[in-house]
Coordinates of C-alpha atoms and ligand atoms in Angstrom, one line a residue:
Chain A
M1 CA 0.0 0.0 0.0
S2 CA 1.5 3.4 -0.9
G3 CA 2.1 6.0 1.7
F4 CA 0.6 9.3 2.5
E5 CA 2.1 12.6 2.9
P6 CA 0.9 15.3 5.4
V7 CA 0.3 18.8 4.1
I8 CA 0.3 21.4 6.9
G9 CA 0.0 25.1 7.1
V10 CA -0.2 27.1 10.4
E11 CA -2.0 30.3 11.6
I12 CA -0.3 32.0 14.6
H13 CA -1.9 34.6 16.7
V14 CA 0.5 36.8 18.6
Q15 CA -0.6 39.3 21.3
L16 CA 1.6 42.4 21.0
S17 CA 3.0 43.5 24.3
T18 CA 2.1 47.2 23.8
R19 CA 1.1 49.2 26.8
T20 CA -2.4 49.9 25.5
K21 CA -5.1 48.1 23.4
M22 CA -5.3 48.3 19.7
F23 CA -7.9 51.0 19.4
C24 CA -8.4 52.6 22.8
G25 CA -6.1 53.7 25.7
C26 CA -7.0 51.0 28.1
E27 CA -3.9 49.4 29.6
L28 CA -3.1 45.7 28.7
S29 CA -2.9 43.4 31.6
F30 CA -2.6 39.7 32.6
G31 CA -4.1 38.3 35.7
D32 CA -5.7 41.5 36.9
P33 CA -9.4 41.2 38.4
P34 CA -12.1 41.0 35.6
N35 CA -13.3 44.2 33.9
V36 CA -11.0 46.7 35.2
H37 CA -9.4 47.7 31.9
T38 CA -12.4 48.6 29.8
C39 CA -13.9 51.9 28.3
P40 CA -16.7 52.8 26.0
V41 CA -14.6 51.9 22.9
C42 CA -13.6 48.4 24.0
L43 CA -17.0 47.8 25.4
A44 CA -18.5 48.9 22.1
H45 CA -20.8 51.6 23.4
P46 CA -22.8 53.3 20.8
G47 CA -21.1 56.3 19.0
V48 CA -17.5 55.6 19.9
L49 CA -14.6 55.8 17.5
P50 CA -11.6 53.5 17.5
V51 CA -8.1 55.0 16.9
V52 CA -5.2 52.8 15.9
N53 CA -2.3 52.3 18.2
E54 CA 0.9 53.5 16.5
E55 CA 3.1 51.2 18.4
A56 CA 1.0 48.1 17.3
V57 CA 1.5 49.2 13.7
R58 CA 5.3 49.6 14.4
R59 CA 5.5 46.1 15.8
A60 CA 3.4 44.6 13.0
L61 CA 5.9 46.2 10.5
M62 CA 8.8 44.7 12.5
I63 CA 7.3 41.3 12.2
G64 CA 6.7 41.7 8.6
L65 CA 10.2 42.9 7.9
A66 CA 11.7 40.0 10.0
L67 CA 9.6 37.5 7.9
G68 CA 10.7 39.1 4.7
C69 CA 7.2 40.2 3.9
E70 CA 6.2 42.7 1.3
I71 CA 5.0 45.8 3.2
A72 CA 1.8 47.1 1.9
P73 CA 2.1 50.8 0.9
R74 CA -1.5 51.4 2.0
S75 CA -3.5 48.8 4.0
I76 CA -7.1 48.9 5.3
F77 CA -9.1 47.4 8.1
H78 CA -12.1 45.2 7.6
R79 CA -15.0 44.1 9.8
K80 CA -15.3 40.4 10.3
N81 CA -18.9 39.9 11.3
Y82 CA -20.1 37.3 13.6
F83 CA -22.2 37.1 16.9
Y84 CA -20.5 35.9 20.0
P85 CA -20.6 37.2 23.5
D86 CA -16.7 37.8 23.7
L87 CA -17.2 40.3 20.8
P88 CA -19.2 43.2 21.9
K89 CA -19.5 45.0 18.5
A90 CA -20.6 41.7 16.9
Y91 CA -17.6 42.2 14.5
Q92 CA -13.9 41.9 15.0
V93 CA -11.8 44.6 13.3
S94 CA -9.3 42.8 11.3
Q95 CA -7.7 42.9 7.9
F96 CA -8.8 41.1 4.8
D97 CA -7.6 41.6 1.2
I98 CA -5.0 44.3 1.9
P99 CA -3.0 43.2 5.0
I100 CA -0.1 45.3 6.3
C101 CA 2.3 42.6 5.5
G102 CA 2.1 40.4 2.5
R103 CA 4.1 37.4 1.1
G104 CA 7.2 36.5 2.8
E105 CA 9.4 33.6 3.8
F106 CA 10.8 32.2 7.0
V107 CA 13.9 29.9 7.1
A108 CA 14.1 27.6 10.1
I109 CA 17.0 25.2 10.7
R110 CA 16.3 21.6 11.7
E111 CA 18.4 19.9 14.4
D112 CA 20.4 18.1 11.6
G113 CA 21.3 21.5 10.2
S114 CA 19.1 21.2 7.2
E115 CA 17.0 24.2 6.1
L116 CA 13.3 24.3 6.4
R117 CA 11.8 27.1 4.2
V118 CA 8.2 28.2 4.9
G119 CA 6.2 30.6 2.9
I120 CA 4.4 33.3 4.7
T121 CA 1.1 34.1 3.2
R122 CA 0.5 37.3 5.1
A123 CA 0.7 38.9 8.6
H124 CA -2.1 41.2 9.5
L125 CA -3.3 43.3 12.4
E126 CA -6.4 42.7 14.3
E127 CA -8.0 43.0 17.9
D128 CA -8.4 40.1 20.3
A129 CA -11.7 39.0 21.7
A130 CA -12.6 39.1 25.3
K131 CA -12.3 36.2 27.7
L132 CA -15.3 34.0 28.0
T133 CA -15.6 31.5 30.8
H134 CA -18.2 28.9 31.2
L135 CA -19.5 28.7 34.9
G136 CA -21.7 25.6 34.8
G137 CA -24.8 25.5 36.9
R138 CA -23.3 27.2 40.0
R139 CA -26.4 29.5 40.6
A140 CA -29.6 27.6 41.0
G141 CA -30.6 26.2 37.7
A142 CA -28.6 28.9 35.8
E143 CA -26.2 27.5 33.2
E144 CA -24.3 30.5 32.1
S145 CA -21.0 32.0 31.0
V146 CA -19.3 35.2 32.0
V147 CA -17.3 37.7 30.0
D148 CA -14.1 39.6 31.2
F149 CA -13.4 42.4 28.7
N150 CA -9.8 43.1 30.1
R151 CA -8.4 41.2 27.1
G152 CA -10.9 42.5 24.6
G153 CA -9.1 44.8 22.1
T154 CA -5.7 43.5 22.8
P155 CA -3.6 44.1 19.5
L156 CA -2.9 40.9 17.7
V157 CA -0.8 40.0 14.6
E158 CA -2.1 36.9 12.8
I159 CA 0.7 35.2 10.8
V160 CA -0.5 32.7 8.2
T161 CA 1.8 30.3 6.3
E162 CA 1.6 28.5 3.1
P163 CA 0.9 24.8 3.3
D164 CA 4.6 24.1 3.0
L165 CA 5.1 21.8 6.0
R166 CA 5.3 18.1 5.6
S167 CA 5.4 16.7 9.1
A168 CA 4.2 17.7 12.6
S169 CA 7.8 17.8 13.7
D170 CA 8.6 20.3 11.0
A171 CA 5.7 22.3 11.9
V172 CA 6.8 22.5 15.5
T173 CA 10.4 23.3 14.4
F174 CA 9.1 26.2 12.5
L175 CA 6.8 27.4 15.3
R176 CA 9.6 27.2 17.9
Q177 CA 12.0 29.2 15.7
L178 CA 9.2 31.8 14.7
R179 CA 8.5 32.2 18.4
Q180 CA 12.3 32.7 19.0
T181 CA 12.5 35.4 16.3
L182 CA 9.4 37.2 17.8
L183 CA 11.1 37.1 21.2
F184 CA 14.3 38.7 19.6
L185 CA 12.2 41.4 18.1
G186 CA 10.8 42.1 21.5
V187 CA 7.2 42.5 20.1
S188 CA 5.4 39.9 22.3
D189 CA 5.8 37.8 25.3
C190 CA 5.0 34.8 23.2
S191 CA 3.7 32.7 26.1
M192 CA 1.8 29.6 25.0
E193 CA 0.5 29.0 28.5
E194 CA -0.8 32.6 29.0
G195 CA -2.2 32.6 25.5
S196 CA -0.1 35.5 24.2
M197 CA 0.9 33.1 21.5
R198 CA -1.7 30.6 20.0
A199 CA -1.3 28.4 17.0
D200 CA -3.8 26.6 14.8
A201 CA -2.7 23.9 12.3
N202 CA -4.5 23.2 9.0
V203 CA -3.8 19.5 8.4
S204 CA -4.5 17.4 5.3
I205 CA -2.9 14.3 3.8
R206 CA -2.5 13.0 0.2
P207 CA -0.9 10.2 -1.5
V208 CA 2.9 10.6 -1.9
G209 CA 3.7 12.0 -5.2
S210 CA 0.3 13.7 -5.6
H211 CA 0.1 17.5 -6.2
E212 CA -3.5 17.9 -5.2
F213 CA -4.4 18.8 -1.8
G214 CA -6.7 16.7 0.3
T215 CA -9.5 17.9 2.5
K216 CA -8.1 19.8 5.4
T217 CA -9.1 20.0 9.1
E218 CA -8.3 22.7 11.5
L219 CA -6.6 21.7 14.7
K220 CA -7.5 24.4 17.2
N221 CA -5.4 26.3 19.7
M222 CA -3.2 24.1 21.7
N223 CA -1.4 25.7 24.6
S224 CA 2.0 23.9 24.1
F225 CA 4.1 23.0 21.1
R226 CA 4.4 19.4 22.5
F227 CA 0.6 18.9 22.5
L228 CA 0.3 20.6 19.2
E229 CA 2.9 18.1 17.7
R230 CA 1.1 15.2 19.2
G231 CA -2.3 16.6 18.1
M232 CA -1.1 17.0 14.5
D233 CA 0.4 13.4 14.5
A234 CA -2.9 12.1 15.9
E235 CA -4.9 14.0 13.4
I236 CA -2.6 12.7 10.5
A237 CA -3.1 9.2 11.8
R238 CA -6.9 9.7 12.0
Q239 CA -7.1 11.0 8.4
E240 CA -4.9 8.1 7.1
G241 CA -7.4 5.7 8.8
I242 CA -10.4 7.2 7.2
L243 CA -8.7 7.2 3.7
R244 CA -7.4 3.6 4.0
D245 CA -10.9 2.6 4.9
G246 CA -12.1 4.1 1.7
G247 CA -13.8 7.0 3.5
R248 CA -13.6 10.8 3.1
V249 CA -12.2 13.4 5.4
S250 CA -14.7 16.2 6.1
Q251 CA -13.7 19.7 6.4
E252 CA -14.2 20.6 10.2
T253 CA -12.6 22.0 13.2
V254 CA -11.0 19.4 15.4
H255 CA -9.6 19.3 19.0
Y256 CA -6.9 17.1 20.4
E257 CA -7.4 15.8 23.9
P258 CA -3.9 15.5 25.5
E259 CA -5.1 13.1 28.4
T260 CA -6.7 10.6 26.1
G261 CA -4.8 11.2 22.8
H262 CA -8.2 11.4 21.1
I263 CA -9.3 13.8 18.4
T264 CA -12.8 15.2 18.7
S265 CA -14.8 17.2 16.3
L266 CA -16.0 20.6 17.5
R267 CA -19.6 21.2 16.5
S268 CA -19.1 23.8 13.9
K269 CA -22.2 25.9 13.6
E270 CA -23.8 26.3 10.2
E271 CA -22.9 29.5 8.4
S272 CA -20.1 30.2 11.0
H273 CA -17.7 31.0 8.1
D274 CA -19.9 33.5 6.4
Y275 CA -18.1 36.5 8.0
R276 CA -19.3 39.2 5.4
Y277 CA -16.1 41.2 5.6
F278 CA -16.4 44.8 4.5
P279 CA -14.1 47.8 4.8
E280 CA -14.2 49.4 8.3
P281 CA -15.7 52.8 7.9
D282 CA -14.5 54.0 11.3
L283 CA -10.9 53.6 10.5
V284 CA -8.8 55.3 7.7
P285 CA -6.1 53.5 5.9
V286 CA -2.6 52.8 7.3
A287 CA 0.1 54.0 4.7
P288 CA 3.4 53.6 6.6
D289 CA 6.0 56.1 5.4
P290 CA 8.7 54.3 3.4
A291 CA 11.3 56.2 5.4
W292 CA 9.8 54.8 8.6
V293 CA 9.8 51.3 7.1
D294 CA 13.5 51.7 6.1
E295 CA 14.4 52.9 9.5
L296 CA 12.7 50.0 11.1
R297 CA 14.4 47.5 8.7
A298 CA 17.7 49.1 9.5
N299 CA 17.3 48.9 13.3
L300 CA 16.0 45.2 13.4
P301 CA 18.1 43.3 15.9
E302 CA 20.2 40.4 14.5
L303 CA 17.8 37.5 14.4
P304 CA 18.3 33.8 15.4
L305 CA 18.8 32.5 11.8
S306 CA 21.6 34.9 11.2
L307 CA 23.1 34.3 14.6
R308 CA 22.9 30.6 14.0
R309 CA 24.5 30.8 10.7
R310 CA 27.3 33.0 12.2
M311 CA 27.8 30.5 15.1
V312 CA 28.1 27.4 12.7
D313 CA 30.1 29.1 9.9
D314 CA 32.4 31.5 11.8
M315 CA 32.6 30.2 15.3
G316 CA 32.9 26.4 14.8
L317 CA 29.6 25.4 16.6
S318 CA 27.4 22.5 15.7
A319 CA 23.9 23.2 14.3
E320 CA 22.6 21.9 17.7
D321 CA 24.8 24.1 19.8
A322 CA 23.5 27.1 17.8
L323 CA 20.0 26.0 18.2
V324 CA 20.2 25.8 22.0
L325 CA 22.2 29.0 22.4
T326 CA 19.8 31.0 20.4
E327 CA 16.9 30.1 22.6
S328 CA 16.6 33.6 24.0
P329 CA 18.1 37.0 23.3
E330 CA 19.6 36.9 26.9
L331 CA 21.3 33.5 26.3
V332 CA 22.8 34.7 23.0
A333 CA 24.2 37.9 24.5
Y334 CA 25.6 35.9 27.4
F335 CA 27.3 33.4 25.0
M336 CA 28.6 36.1 22.6
E337 CA 30.2 37.9 25.4
A338 CA 32.1 34.9 26.6
A339 CA 32.9 33.7 23.0
A340 CA 34.6 37.1 22.3
L341 CA 37.1 36.3 25.1
A342 CA 37.8 32.7 24.8
D343 CA 37.4 29.7 22.4
P344 CA 33.8 29.9 21.2
K345 CA 33.2 26.2 20.9
A346 CA 34.5 25.5 24.5
C347 CA 32.4 28.4 25.8
A348 CA 29.3 26.9 24.0
N349 CA 30.0 23.5 25.6
W350 CA 30.3 24.9 29.0
I351 CA 27.4 27.3 28.9
R352 CA 24.9 25.0 27.4
G353 CA 26.2 22.0 29.2
E354 CA 27.6 22.2 32.7
L355 CA 26.7 25.8 33.6
R356 CA 23.0 25.3 32.7
A357 CA 22.8 21.9 34.2
Q358 CA 24.2 23.3 37.6
L359 CA 22.0 26.3 37.5
R360 CA 18.9 24.3 36.7
D361 CA 18.9 22.9 40.3
A362 CA 18.9 26.5 41.6
G363 CA 16.2 27.4 39.0
T364 CA 18.1 30.3 37.5
E365 CA 19.5 31.2 34.1
P366 CA 23.1 32.0 33.3
W367 CA 22.5 35.7 32.9
E368 CA 20.8 35.8 36.2
S369 CA 23.5 34.0 38.1
K370 CA 26.7 35.3 39.8
V371 CA 28.8 33.8 37.0
T372 CA 29.7 36.5 34.4
P373 CA 30.4 35.6 30.8
A374 CA 34.0 36.8 31.4
H375 CA 34.3 34.3 34.2
V376 CA 33.2 31.5 31.9
A377 CA 35.8 32.6 29.4
A378 CA 38.4 32.6 32.2
L379 CA 37.5 29.1 33.2
V380 CA 37.7 27.9 29.5
D381 CA 41.2 29.5 29.4
L382 CA 42.3 27.7 32.6
L383 CA 41.2 24.4 31.1
A384 CA 42.9 25.1 27.8
A385 CA 46.2 26.0 29.7
G386 CA 45.9 22.7 31.7
T387 CA 45.7 24.6 35.0
V388 CA 42.6 22.5 35.9
S389 CA 41.3 19.1 34.9
V390 CA 37.7 18.8 33.5
P391 CA 36.4 17.2 36.7
A392 CA 38.1 19.9 38.7
A393 CA 36.7 22.6 36.5
K394 CA 33.2 21.4 37.2
E395 CA 33.9 21.8 40.8
V396 CA 35.4 25.3 40.2
L397 CA 32.2 26.3 38.3
A398 CA 30.2 25.2 41.3
G399 CA 32.2 27.4 43.4
M400 CA 31.9 30.4 41.0
I401 CA 28.1 29.9 41.1
E402 CA 28.1 30.0 44.9
T403 CA 30.5 33.0 45.3
G404 CA 30.7 34.9 42.0
D405 CA 34.5 34.8 42.3
Q406 CA 37.0 34.5 39.4
P407 CA 37.7 30.9 38.6
A408 CA 41.3 31.5 39.4
A409 CA 40.4 32.5 43.0
V410 CA 38.1 29.4 43.3
V411 CA 40.9 27.2 42.1
E412 CA 43.2 28.7 44.7
A413 CA 40.7 28.6 47.6
K414 CA 39.7 25.0 46.9
G415 CA 43.3 23.8 46.0
L416 CA 41.9 22.5 42.7
A417 CA 45.0 23.2 40.5
Q418 CA 46.0 20.3 38.4
M419 CA 48.9 18.2 39.7
D420 CA 52.1 18.4 37.7
E421 CA 53.0 15.2 35.9
S422 CA 55.7 13.9 38.2
D423 CA 53.5 14.1 41.2
L424 CA 50.7 12.4 39.4
A425 CA 53.0 9.6 38.1
A426 CA 53.9 8.8 41.7
V427 CA 50.2 8.5 42.7
I428 CA 49.5 6.4 39.6
A429 CA 52.4 4.1 40.4
A430 CA 51.1 3.5 43.9
I431 CA 47.7 2.8 42.7
V432 CA 48.9 0.3 39.9
E433 CA 51.1 -1.4 42.5
S434 CA 48.3 -2.0 45.0
N435 CA 45.9 -3.2 42.4
P436 CA 47.7 -6.0 40.5
D437 CA 44.4 -7.8 39.6
Q438 CA 43.1 -4.7 37.7
A439 CA 46.5 -4.2 36.1
Q440 CA 46.4 -7.8 34.8
Q441 CA 42.9 -7.2 33.3
L442 CA 44.2 -4.3 31.5
R443 CA 47.0 -6.3 30.1
D444 CA 44.3 -8.9 29.1
G445 CA 42.8 -6.2 27.0
K446 CA 39.9 -5.4 29.2
D447 CA 39.9 -1.6 28.5
K448 CA 36.9 -1.1 30.7
V449 CA 39.0 -1.4 33.8
M450 CA 40.7 1.9 32.9
G451 CA 37.6 3.5 34.4
F452 CA 38.7 2.0 37.7
F453 CA 42.2 3.6 37.6
V454 CA 40.8 7.0 36.6
G455 CA 38.3 6.8 39.5
Q456 CA 41.0 5.8 41.9
A457 CA 43.3 8.6 40.8
M458 CA 40.5 11.2 41.0
K459 CA 39.8 10.0 44.6
Q460 CA 43.3 10.2 45.7
T461 CA 44.1 13.6 44.2
G462 CA 40.8 15.2 45.2
G463 CA 39.9 15.7 41.6
R464 CA 43.1 17.5 40.7
A465 CA 44.2 14.8 38.1
D466 CA 43.6 15.2 34.4
P467 CA 41.8 12.0 33.4
Q468 CA 43.5 12.1 30.0
A469 CA 46.9 12.2 31.7
V470 CA 45.9 9.5 34.1
Q471 CA 45.1 7.1 31.3
K472 CA 48.3 7.9 29.5
L473 CA 50.4 7.3 32.6
V474 CA 48.5 4.0 33.4
R475 CA 48.9 2.8 29.9
E476 CA 52.7 3.5 30.1
L477 CA 53.2 1.9 33.4
V478 CA 51.0 -1.2 32.8
L479 CA 51.3 -1.9 29.1
G480 CA 54.6 -0.1 28.4
S481 CA 53.1 2.0 25.6
Chain B
M1 CA -34.1 39.1 -8.1
I2 CA -32.5 37.4 -5.2
D3 CA -34.4 34.3 -3.9
E4 CA -36.2 33.8 -0.5
N5 CA -33.6 31.4 0.8
T6 CA -31.0 34.1 0.3
V7 CA -33.1 36.5 2.2
R8 CA -33.6 34.0 5.1
H9 CA -29.9 33.2 5.2
V10 CA -28.9 36.9 5.4
A11 CA -31.6 37.6 8.1
R12 CA -30.2 34.6 10.0
L13 CA -26.6 35.8 9.9
A14 CA -27.8 39.2 11.2
R15 CA -30.0 37.6 13.9
L16 CA -33.2 39.0 12.5
R17 CA -36.5 37.3 12.7
L18 CA -38.6 38.2 9.7
E19 CA -42.3 37.5 9.2
P20 CA -43.2 36.1 5.8
E21 CA -44.5 39.4 4.5
E22 CA -41.3 41.1 5.7
E23 CA -39.2 38.6 3.8
K24 CA -41.1 39.6 0.6
V25 CA -40.4 43.3 1.3
M26 CA -36.7 42.7 2.0
Q27 CA -36.4 40.4 -1.1
E28 CA -37.6 43.4 -3.2
E29 CA -35.4 46.0 -1.4
L30 CA -32.3 43.9 -1.4
S31 CA -32.7 43.2 -5.1
G32 CA -33.1 46.8 -5.8
I33 CA -29.8 47.6 -4.1
L34 CA -28.0 44.8 -5.9
E35 CA -29.5 46.0 -9.3
H36 CA -27.9 49.4 -8.4
I37 CA -24.6 47.6 -8.0
D38 CA -25.1 45.9 -11.3
A39 CA -25.5 49.3 -12.9
I40 CA -22.1 50.4 -11.5
R41 CA -20.6 47.1 -12.7
S42 CA -21.7 47.7 -16.2
M43 CA -19.5 50.8 -16.4
D44 CA -15.8 50.7 -17.5
L45 CA -14.0 50.9 -14.2
D46 CA -10.5 49.7 -15.3
G47 CA -8.0 51.8 -13.6
V48 CA -10.4 53.2 -11.1
P49 CA -9.1 52.2 -7.6
P50 CA -11.8 50.9 -5.2
T51 CA -13.0 53.4 -2.6
T52 CA -12.3 52.0 0.8
H53 CA -13.0 55.1 2.7
V54 CA -14.9 58.3 2.0
L55 CA -12.4 60.6 3.8
A56 CA -9.2 61.4 2.1
L57 CA -7.2 60.8 5.3
E58 CA -4.5 58.3 6.1
N59 CA -2.6 57.3 9.2
V60 CA -4.7 58.5 12.0
L61 CA -2.7 57.1 14.7
R62 CA -2.6 57.3 18.5
A63 CA 0.6 57.2 20.8
D64 CA 0.7 54.1 23.0
V65 CA 0.0 56.0 26.1
P66 CA -2.5 54.6 28.7
R67 CA -5.6 56.5 29.5
P68 CA -7.9 55.9 32.5
S69 CA -10.3 53.1 32.0
L70 CA -13.8 53.0 33.5
P71 CA -14.5 52.1 37.1
R72 CA -15.8 48.6 37.0
E73 CA -19.2 49.5 38.6
E74 CA -19.7 51.9 35.6
A75 CA -18.5 49.4 33.0
L76 CA -20.9 46.8 34.4
R77 CA -23.9 49.2 34.7
E78 CA -25.5 48.4 31.5
A79 CA -25.0 44.7 31.8
D80 CA -28.1 42.4 31.7
D81 CA -26.6 40.3 34.3
V82 CA -23.6 40.6 36.5
V83 CA -21.8 37.6 37.8
D84 CA -18.4 37.5 39.5
E85 CA -17.6 41.1 38.6
S86 CA -18.3 40.1 35.0
F87 CA -20.9 40.3 32.3
G88 CA -23.2 37.3 32.7
V89 CA -24.3 35.8 29.3
P90 CA -26.2 32.8 28.2
R91 CA -24.4 29.5 28.3
M92 CA -21.8 29.2 25.7
D93 CA -19.4 26.2 25.3
Ligands
ZN1 ZN1 -10.8 50.4 26.1

């Protein structure tokens, strides 16, 4: 039986972290008591007029520029009409046929270093709906829901991709790196848990080799990339099952239940997609001054893709190192500062490896710790100069985390400087002499026993021996080579 | 002339309940409006940009500066039903 190929496109809603809402001066908030950030505009009282938040336009343009989108010389707002209690005007102000950002492309890098190119269809500005919570029958007989308008009117950018993705794993790779890019731009908090970044996936499958698209379903709003990936895989499997049984996939909105792994169909209301878009008469067009757009383009921060390429091509890092180190703007800045002072590859290893591992227990990040990038670089230099062994350096790092001291000071205080070779040779000779059985095993070709000698040497020197040197000395002494 | 089903569909989207005789009236009035659009369509409009706004204005923008919001009591004053400091609405899920 021939295989199927998934075809996936995603839609991402990003809440912009402006100070005020899209069309009124109410402050944005998260976690405040309900309905304390409202006004006649965002409550849709009669006769009010919306006014566009300039900062939201600026951020939408930055997103468009970062995604290589064509910037519309003149874009307009539309009304998207539907009735729902979280939408007080009975329409959402959005953009339709002339979005502020048109076609673009995003390049993500897979873990194996290969490029994943994803076409961007558009990125447009709109306003968020309010928060609707179902209460259940808490009051006698009353089944009702309640609306909190604090969130209503928050600026959103909706990014829509082409159906260019061919697996759930690629889709999540793209989403994670898009999120990183948005974080580097500083336009949004991009928190999946708090809902400031939400992703929907359009999923269909087709026989491998086919160029037609199958019927797609829309997988709604998962609050983590992990669940989204599982959800897409579950939906792909469900569609394959239907097609293999000779059935047909119906176009619908589906939901993935992380607890059970099941896909359920959301009752989609009849006519729900008849939004009757028409131009918003209350808002005039946005025509960004080309000089403004040029200025924004020139001032974009260096983005993860460029940073990753530079790390791999110029600094000798692996694709995976580069992925990990571009996780956040803070981590990049931290690494770059260290890498400017010492061997970049060694700095990368220590920062992403031991430093983060040791800090994880304390629940802090490198840039929040007492260890400065310069201190990491100094530690890397001490290792390169052979002043400390790798196990000792880990201990030095623990001391640095605790005290914030220079590594050299920690080495001194803890007596962790590496032994010189003649002192070490004496220690090794004693170990070999008192463990003849193990020495014989080594002669018999049981290389595993080398671990025993290294362990003994570390124990007896308090970690001040270089494991490489220990192995070399043991080999010379026992095998004569 | 648009058909009755279209009238009912549009009415349902607008949450309007129409009596049969009102449907007839709407059918005629909506058809009249669409005929007017057809009259515009019959003209040669190549090169005429679509009008998206009647005002010759662009870029009416507001600085991102907070302004006071309404006190909650005032925001909720017109609500049909107030539950948990929020607007109570019929069950939605
Ligand atoms: Zn407001």
